[in-house]
Amino acid sequence: MDVFLQSLISGILLGGVYALIGTGLTLIFGVMRIINFAHGDIQMVGMYLTYLLFVHLGIDPFVSVLITFPAMFLFGGLLQRVFINRVLDALPQNQILLTIGLGLVMSNTAMLIFTSDYKILTTSYSSGSLKLGGISISQPMAISFLITVAITAALWWFLKKTDTGQAIRATAQDRDAARLMGINVRRMSILAFGLGSALVATAGALISPTYYIYPQVGSAFTLKAFVITVLGGMGSIVGAALGGVLIGIAESLGGAYISAGWKDVVVFAIFLLVLLVKPSGLLGKSAA
Amino acid sequence: MTRSLLALSLVLGLSGPAWAQALKIGVINSMSGPEAPIGENLTNGIKLAEEDLKKQGLQVQIVWEDDTGVPKIAMSAMEKLATREGVTGIVGPYTSACANAVSKLAERYKVPLLVPAAAKEEITRQGLKYVFRMNAPADVYASVLVDAALTMGKPKTVAFIYENTDFGNSTSKTAKEYVAKKGIQVVADESYSKGAQDYRSTLTVIKSKNPDLVFLVSYVADAILLMRQSKEVGLKPQAFLGGGAGYTTAQFAAEKAVSNFVFSCTQWTDDVSWPGAKEFGARYKAKFGKEPTYHAACAYASMMVMADAAKTAKGDKDRTQAALKAGKWNGIMGEVKFEDYAGFNNQNNHTMLVQQLFDGKYETVFPAKFATKKPVFPFPGWK
Amino acid sequence: MIPASRLQSRLAAAASLLLLAALLLLPRHVESPYALHVLILIFLSTIMGQAWNILGGYTGQYSVGHAAYFGVGAYVTASLLLNRQVAPWVGMWAGAAAVVVVALVIGSICFRLRGPYFVLASIAVTEIIRLTATNLKDLTNGAEGLLATDIPPLKVGATVLTDFGTKVPFYYIALGMAVLTVLATWVVERTKLGYCFQAIREDQDAAHSLGINPAFHKNVALVISAVLTSFAGAFYATYVGFVDPPTTLGLDLSVQIVLICIIGGIGTLPGPVLGACILVPLSEVLRSNAVPELLVKWGWMNGDSGAGLFLKENLAHAHVLIYGILVVLVILFMPEGLVGFFRRITRGRRAA
């Protein structure tokens, strides 16, 4: 029972981070219909930024989210404006390849600047844990979960209650109709990409105290992000959040009850199952 | 090693400039890619060797090839060195996978290959004449750690957790065979994909099995994560045994909150009484700003030995092979002699050491004749 | 008066035959095993790219999971060679048979999906295969890989044609396979099968309404593509002698295969050939530090200057970065790849 509960808790906490990554991707896909293969690499940039802020300015990773979020928002917006905008109407395969190329450029530039050395952020609470019964809850993961909930709530409010947020949702729902209604869809795309980037980079910042940073760290997260967004339903924020937590739990339980080596297979198998049985995902509205 | 080299160079000097061409020695190393952080140690070790060889008046031209940690590219590099560059001998590669892949090529091209730090046993188990290995192979990683544990206590059970790669698999495989021989029962066998960030569920499963020993094989980043999460879930065996690599690095040691009292096996430390070991450590730190890992020492010694053999053979590849086979050296890696034993050939029967971390500092604890401190056993628990 | 397009295609055919003749004679004049090695890599990349082209370029199904077929072909061949001393020219057919099964299974899963979902599914499937290969240690030796280097000599009757001691037999085999793959693509391009493929690429539903069975044709394209890719895998296993999951089943390989086609020109016959001819030498040249050495030799750069040292240290590591930049540039400015780019300028010149 202990093993089950411990795995469950760890899975939920990890799922929080996954949820943030997935939310970012789903926003980008929802608005622009682009599969962003550079998503994990943007997270990597966010992680290095967090690292630099920590090492050179002594800013705690969780606090530095206040800097990382806007900075990466601008970075994402810039990427969209300069590169991705040009392929918005191109073949989807070309869009994918462009993002792959951008991802390669980002990760290899990081490799040139920082070398492949693993960078580890050690904070005072990096290995801290709260004990509840026989279960230990990782301190940094708990904090990041809370921050994720806060950010997701703020995002929800932004999209539902503000004009810009509603404009973004309109663009996601039907690009042409939105354009006809006078919404500047180009600007919405920039906003969406910027926001999506900020979210995934923040997720990176949140796990920095408990993980490690290296140039190729993005690739594993990109794949997981796709699984999460498809599971939750491409374009649905709540779906991505839910999907993230579910995948976190599946991974954790898979690791405990099957084996550490097979847990990724579990994740991908769920992915294929969803694609085949209900491709619009748990909460998705948009069709393939 | 320095003394014999000095003597040799004196003799050569007295006999006049018999031949003045530079010796061409190739190096295959992981200088970029995921293995680059450790590859850097080998590079630096060889650079120090280059300096020392120059000081001895030996003209050595080192040809560097980057295998980026990929076996296929290591093979390309070997091709290039053997056929285009015409080197007398090669030091490297670093990883087991790359070393294994190029070993047959070295034999085919008849270029002596001295592997400095790769653990996979197969490399010197294939009966290849031209392949030599400086470091102790994977079976010693296991045996030295388990033997050390057995001198300190009476562990009955062990849990394995290791990365699902060539290195992780081969090291843990021999370890499992060895513990069976010693009557220790394996209660958990978990291989993880390198780069996963959450080991908590795996560690919880291991904790529930209550093992006396936990044997880990990882590179440094996962090592730190595993120890952090072990602390989180409260895993408390009698000892953590780190099978080389990640557990022997300064980066791991620096994580004092989680690395304290962890045992690891290593090919070399700077406070062993091997000639020049301490000086090498100090010199490395002064020049490169960080502590050397055992890889640096292995690479340094390998380059010195290869250069010496090549010099004796006057740059002839076959004679270099013979010189390596027949030679005996004594330097920062202790005594080096390539022998055939227990199914290995051309293998240096190198003594490995077990060290334990005390508040961020490595102390050698086993074998007793090299020990600098008494080990702390069992693991006193997390603070 | 021969129309310009027929003249052009006749010139192209003549040029190709000349190139082929040159390549056939090359080993007699070029001794360097390293040069042969680079050419073999180019041929291998051509095979992989051309095979993918049939499914991706002509049928429009962008699989970013082709490493699955490469890996299965490589593993079956290596395993049979190592464990049962089965010669690779026999083993490769066993690999092909295995791959047909794998391809049909993957097709039945993935072809229900369109566009980006198909891409994602293809990636997921290959990752599952890779992880399975890594975990089923008894079957595949897991992450340690298979080292299979004892190739039996190739005999016809009692005469030994070659014992694979040098690179030359590999060169001719790779060249032969590359030529066959190009021919296969040429045949596909011109037959009814090819027209069906391209119709599906342009508009699957419209094609369906015209009586073309999309499921059937997509699977045919996949099987052809997969079998050819598996031959490349079988060759790789025999030539390199070592296979392990990350190299033969990894996402990097799948992406590389796609890049060869994209940069060269997707859906065209010479595209993958061109792509291979650019990417392989580029990566070798960068990795081997030839560029800084050349610059120093020509006196354009001082080897010890700041810039010189930086380039020497880092250019070798930067080849993937340059791949990435190339991809971005090609997609933004030459989406039909280099072949498309050349065709556009020649067409423009003729029109003017």
Short mmCIF file of C-alpha atoms in Angstrom, two decimals, chain A:
data_model
loop_
_atom_site.label_atom_id
_atom_site.label_comp_id
_atom_site.label_asym_id
_atom_site.label_seq_id
_atom_site.Cartn_x
_atom_site.Cartn_y
_atom_site.Cartn_z
CA MET A 1 0.00 0.00 0.00
CA ASP A 2 2.88 2.27 0.86
CA VAL A 3 4.40 1.71 -2.53
CA PHE A 4 1.13 2.54 -4.23
CA LEU A 5 0.53 5.72 -2.30
CA GLN A 6 4.10 6.91 -2.66
CA SER A 7 4.04 6.31 -6.39
CA LEU A 8 0.69 8.00 -6.69
CA ILE A 9 1.81 11.12 -4.86
CA SER A 10 5.08 11.33 -6.79
CA GLY A 11 3.17 10.84 -10.00
CA ILE A 12 0.71 13.62 -9.24
CA LEU A 13 3.45 16.07 -8.32
CA LEU A 14 5.42 15.24 -11.43
CA GLY A 15 2.20 15.46 -13.39
CA GLY A 16 1.92 19.09 -12.38
CA VAL A 17 5.08 19.92 -14.27
CA TYR A 18 3.95 17.85 -17.22
CA ALA A 19 0.64 19.69 -17.16
CA LEU A 20 2.38 23.02 -17.60
CA ILE A 21 4.44 21.71 -20.50
CA GLY A 22 1.36 20.26 -22.13
CA THR A 23 -0.66 23.41 -21.63
CA GLY A 24 1.93 25.40 -23.50
CA LEU A 25 1.93 23.01 -26.42
CA THR A 26 -1.81 22.77 -26.60
CA LEU A 27 -2.13 26.51 -26.74
CA ILE A 28 0.30 26.67 -29.64
CA PHE A 29 -1.38 23.84 -31.48
CA GLY A 30 -4.84 25.12 -30.77
CA VAL A 31 -4.18 28.53 -32.22
CA MET A 32 -1.72 27.76 -34.97
CA ARG A 33 -2.22 24.06 -35.73
CA ILE A 34 1.51 23.67 -35.60
CA ILE A 35 3.20 20.72 -34.00
CA ASN A 36 6.01 22.44 -32.20
CA PHE A 37 8.94 20.06 -32.17
CA ALA A 38 11.08 22.71 -30.55
CA HIS A 39 8.88 22.80 -27.47
CA GLY A 40 11.31 20.87 -25.29
CA ASP A 41 14.22 22.92 -26.55
CA ILE A 42 12.44 26.10 -25.52
CA GLN A 43 12.10 24.52 -22.10
CA MET A 44 15.84 23.89 -22.19
CA VAL A 45 16.48 27.57 -22.86
CA GLY A 46 14.28 28.41 -19.89
CA MET A 47 16.23 26.01 -17.72
CA TYR A 48 19.57 27.50 -18.68
CA LEU A 49 18.17 30.97 -18.01
CA THR A 50 17.10 29.81 -14.56
CA TYR A 51 20.54 28.35 -14.03
CA LEU A 52 22.29 31.57 -15.00
CA LEU A 53 20.03 33.64 -12.76
CA PHE A 54 20.72 31.28 -9.89
CA VAL A 55 24.46 31.01 -10.30
CA HIS A 56 25.30 34.61 -11.22
CA LEU A 57 22.62 36.58 -9.42
CA GLY A 58 21.73 34.17 -6.66
CA ILE A 59 18.04 34.24 -7.50
CA ASP A 60 16.11 31.23 -6.27
CA PRO A 61 14.64 29.21 -9.15
CA PHE A 62 11.08 29.55 -7.94
CA VAL A 63 11.44 33.29 -7.54
CA SER A 64 13.14 33.61 -10.89
CA VAL A 65 9.94 32.43 -12.55
CA LEU A 66 8.89 36.06 -12.35
CA ILE A 67 11.78 36.90 -14.69
CA THR A 68 11.77 33.73 -16.78
CA PHE A 69 8.10 33.90 -17.69
CA PRO A 70 8.16 37.31 -19.40
CA ALA A 71 11.62 36.80 -20.86
CA MET A 72 10.68 33.54 -22.52
CA PHE A 73 7.39 35.04 -23.62
CA LEU A 74 9.38 37.57 -25.61
CA PHE A 75 11.70 34.84 -26.89
CA GLY A 76 8.78 32.76 -28.09
CA GLY A 77 7.12 35.72 -29.69
CA LEU A 78 10.32 36.53 -31.51
CA LEU A 79 10.65 32.98 -32.80
CA GLN A 80 7.13 33.12 -34.08
CA ARG A 81 7.54 36.49 -35.70
CA VAL A 82 10.80 35.75 -37.46
CA PHE A 83 10.49 32.10 -38.41
CA ILE A 84 7.22 30.39 -37.78
CA ASN A 85 5.02 33.09 -39.19
CA ARG A 86 6.42 32.37 -42.61
CA VAL A 87 5.23 28.79 -42.67
CA LEU A 88 1.79 29.24 -41.16
CA ASP A 89 0.20 28.49 -44.50
CA ALA A 90 2.72 25.96 -45.68
CA LEU A 91 2.39 22.21 -45.66
CA PRO A 92 2.17 20.80 -42.13
CA GLN A 93 5.20 18.65 -42.81
CA ASN A 94 7.25 21.73 -43.56
CA GLN A 95 6.07 23.35 -40.34
CA ILE A 96 7.16 20.31 -38.40
CA LEU A 97 10.52 20.28 -40.08
CA LEU A 98 11.04 23.96 -39.44
CA THR A 99 10.44 23.47 -35.74
CA ILE A 100 12.73 20.45 -35.77
CA GLY A 101 15.42 22.59 -37.37
CA LEU A 102 14.92 25.38 -34.87
CA GLY A 103 15.13 22.86 -32.06
CA LEU A 104 18.40 21.51 -33.41
CA VAL A 105 19.80 25.02 -33.66
CA MET A 106 18.78 25.82 -30.09
CA SER A 107 20.12 22.67 -28.50
CA ASN A 108 23.40 22.75 -30.39
CA THR A 109 23.97 26.42 -29.72
CA ALA A 110 23.49 25.64 -26.05
CA MET A 111 26.03 22.86 -26.43
CA LEU A 112 28.55 25.25 -27.91
CA ILE A 113 28.02 27.86 -25.23
CA PHE A 114 27.62 25.70 -22.17
CA THR A 115 29.24 22.40 -23.28
CA SER A 116 27.48 19.11 -22.60
CA ASP A 117 28.31 19.28 -18.92
CA TYR A 118 25.36 18.51 -16.72
CA LYS A 119 24.46 21.58 -14.71
CA ILE A 120 22.93 20.84 -11.37
CA LEU A 121 21.19 23.43 -9.29
CA THR A 122 21.45 22.66 -5.64
CA THR A 123 19.25 24.66 -3.37
CA SER A 124 18.77 24.23 0.34
CA TYR A 125 15.58 22.37 -0.27
CA SER A 126 16.63 20.29 -3.28
CA SER A 127 16.45 17.04 -1.36
CA GLY A 128 14.04 18.21 1.28
CA SER A 129 10.86 16.29 1.89
CA LEU A 130 7.78 16.39 4.07
CA LYS A 131 6.84 13.18 5.75
CA LEU A 132 3.17 12.33 5.93
CA GLY A 133 2.50 8.97 7.44
CA GLY A 134 4.85 6.67 5.63
CA ILE A 135 4.87 8.79 2.52
CA SER A 136 7.50 11.35 1.73
CA ILE A 137 6.51 14.31 -0.39
CA SER A 138 9.29 16.08 -2.20
CA GLN A 139 9.47 19.66 -1.04
CA PRO A 140 10.53 21.29 -4.29
CA MET A 141 8.02 19.23 -6.25
CA ALA A 142 5.25 20.26 -3.89
CA ILE A 143 6.12 23.92 -4.29
CA SER A 144 6.27 23.61 -8.06
CA PHE A 145 2.89 21.87 -8.06
CA LEU A 146 1.35 24.77 -6.18
CA ILE A 147 2.90 27.29 -8.54
CA THR A 148 1.65 25.27 -11.49
CA VAL A 149 -1.88 25.32 -10.12
CA ALA A 150 -1.62 29.07 -9.68
CA ILE A 151 -0.33 29.63 -13.21
CA THR A 152 -2.93 27.35 -14.73
CA ALA A 153 -5.67 29.16 -12.84
CA ALA A 154 -4.31 32.51 -14.00
CA LEU A 155 -4.16 31.25 -17.59
CA TRP A 156 -7.73 30.00 -17.33
CA TRP A 157 -8.90 33.33 -16.10
CA PHE A 158 -6.95 35.13 -18.84
CA LEU A 159 -8.46 33.03 -21.59
CA LYS A 160 -12.00 33.13 -20.29
CA LYS A 161 -12.34 36.60 -18.93
CA THR A 162 -10.13 38.96 -20.89
CA ASP A 163 -10.72 40.25 -24.38
CA THR A 164 -7.32 39.16 -25.62
CA GLY A 165 -7.81 35.75 -24.12
CA GLN A 166 -11.14 35.35 -25.83
CA ALA A 167 -9.62 36.52 -29.09
CA ILE A 168 -7.03 33.79 -28.77
CA ARG A 169 -9.70 31.21 -28.16
CA ALA A 170 -11.66 32.47 -31.12
CA THR A 171 -8.64 32.12 -33.34
CA ALA A 172 -8.14 28.60 -32.04
CA GLN A 173 -11.71 27.70 -32.78
CA ASP A 174 -11.87 29.03 -36.33
CA ARG A 175 -9.10 31.07 -37.77
CA ASP A 176 -10.96 32.43 -40.74
CA ALA A 177 -14.05 33.36 -38.81
CA ALA A 178 -11.89 35.14 -36.27
CA ARG A 179 -10.21 37.08 -39.05
CA LEU A 180 -13.59 38.06 -40.37
CA MET A 181 -14.54 39.30 -36.96
CA GLY A 182 -11.64 41.71 -37.05
CA ILE A 183 -9.21 39.78 -34.91
CA ASN A 184 -5.60 40.20 -35.89
CA VAL A 185 -4.80 36.52 -36.25
CA ARG A 186 -1.14 37.14 -36.90
CA ARG A 187 -0.85 38.88 -33.59
CA MET A 188 -2.79 36.12 -31.87
CA SER A 189 -0.31 33.62 -33.23
CA ILE A 190 2.57 35.58 -31.81
CA LEU A 191 0.81 35.84 -28.47
CA ALA A 192 -0.03 32.15 -28.43
CA PHE A 193 3.48 31.09 -29.27
CA GLY A 194 4.93 33.50 -26.77
CA LEU A 195 2.58 32.30 -24.07
CA GLY A 196 3.16 28.66 -24.90
CA SER A 197 6.90 29.22 -24.73
CA ALA A 198 6.65 31.07 -21.45
CA LEU A 199 4.64 28.20 -19.96
CA VAL A 200 7.02 25.47 -21.00
CA ALA A 201 10.07 27.48 -19.98
CA THR A 202 8.51 28.06 -16.59
CA ALA A 203 7.93 24.33 -16.26
CA GLY A 204 11.63 23.94 -16.87
CA ALA A 205 12.43 26.52 -14.23
CA LEU A 206 10.21 24.70 -11.75
CA ILE A 207 11.96 21.38 -12.15
CA SER A 208 15.45 22.83 -12.16
CA PRO A 209 15.98 22.27 -8.44
CA THR A 210 15.21 18.59 -8.80
CA TYR A 211 16.50 17.68 -12.19
CA TYR A 212 19.59 18.52 -14.21
CA ILE A 213 20.26 20.74 -17.16
CA TYR A 214 22.02 19.82 -20.36
CA PRO A 215 21.60 20.82 -23.99
CA GLN A 216 19.57 17.79 -25.08
CA VAL A 217 17.24 17.81 -22.12
CA GLY A 218 14.41 19.01 -24.33
CA SER A 219 13.90 15.99 -26.53
CA ALA A 220 12.42 13.73 -23.85
CA PHE A 221 10.00 16.44 -22.79
CA THR A 222 8.87 17.25 -26.33
CA LEU A 223 7.64 13.72 -26.87
CA LYS A 224 5.88 13.64 -23.55
CA ALA A 225 4.28 16.98 -24.27
CA PHE A 226 2.71 15.52 -27.41
CA VAL A 227 1.38 12.55 -25.52
CA ILE A 228 -0.15 14.83 -22.92
CA THR A 229 -1.79 17.18 -25.37
CA VAL A 230 -3.22 14.40 -27.45
CA LEU A 231 -4.48 12.64 -24.35
CA GLY A 232 -6.10 15.78 -23.09
CA GLY A 233 -7.32 16.94 -26.41
CA MET A 234 -5.40 19.28 -28.66
CA GLY A 235 -6.44 22.81 -27.84
CA SER A 236 -7.96 22.17 -24.45
CA ILE A 237 -6.21 23.75 -21.50
CA VAL A 238 -8.07 21.73 -18.90
CA GLY A 239 -7.45 18.64 -20.98
CA ALA A 240 -3.72 19.28 -21.03
CA ALA A 241 -3.65 19.85 -17.29
CA LEU A 242 -5.56 16.66 -16.69
CA GLY A 243 -3.52 14.80 -19.23
CA GLY A 244 -0.31 15.92 -17.58
CA VAL A 245 -1.35 14.62 -14.20
CA LEU A 246 -2.61 11.35 -15.69
CA ILE A 247 0.63 10.76 -17.55
CA GLY A 248 2.62 11.56 -14.43
CA ILE A 249 0.63 8.99 -12.50
CA ALA A 250 0.84 6.39 -15.27
CA GLU A 251 4.57 6.80 -15.49
CA SER A 252 5.05 6.57 -11.76
CA LEU A 253 2.83 3.54 -11.28
CA GLY A 254 4.32 1.92 -14.36
CA GLY A 255 7.75 2.40 -12.89
CA ALA A 256 6.69 0.89 -9.60
CA TYR A 257 4.68 -2.07 -10.81
CA ILE A 258 6.21 -3.00 -14.11
CA SER A 259 9.76 -1.71 -14.15
CA ALA A 260 11.67 1.49 -14.58
CA GLY A 261 12.72 0.47 -18.06
CA TRP A 262 9.18 -0.04 -19.34
CA LYS A 263 7.47 3.00 -17.98
CA ASP A 264 8.06 5.06 -21.11
CA VAL A 265 6.51 2.27 -23.15
CA VAL A 266 3.44 2.58 -20.97
CA VAL A 267 3.23 6.27 -21.80
CA PHE A 268 3.59 5.71 -25.53
CA ALA A 269 1.13 2.85 -25.49
CA ILE A 270 -1.45 5.11 -23.84
CA PHE A 271 -0.68 7.64 -26.53
CA LEU A 272 -1.37 5.23 -29.37
CA LEU A 273 -4.49 3.96 -27.66
CA VAL A 274 -5.89 7.45 -27.39
CA LEU A 275 -5.01 8.24 -31.00
CA LEU A 276 -6.83 5.17 -32.17
CA VAL A 277 -9.83 5.11 -29.89
CA LYS A 278 -10.55 8.74 -29.26
CA PRO A 279 -8.22 10.97 -31.25
CA SER A 280 -9.87 14.12 -30.03
CA GLY A 281 -8.64 13.21 -26.59
CA LEU A 282 -10.43 13.28 -23.28
CA LEU A 283 -11.71 16.81 -23.52
CA GLY A 284 -10.84 17.84 -27.02
CA LYS A 285 -13.22 19.48 -29.40
CA SER A 286 -11.11 20.03 -32.48
CA ALA A 287 -10.95 17.14 -34.90
CA ALA A 288 -7.72 15.81 -36.43
#
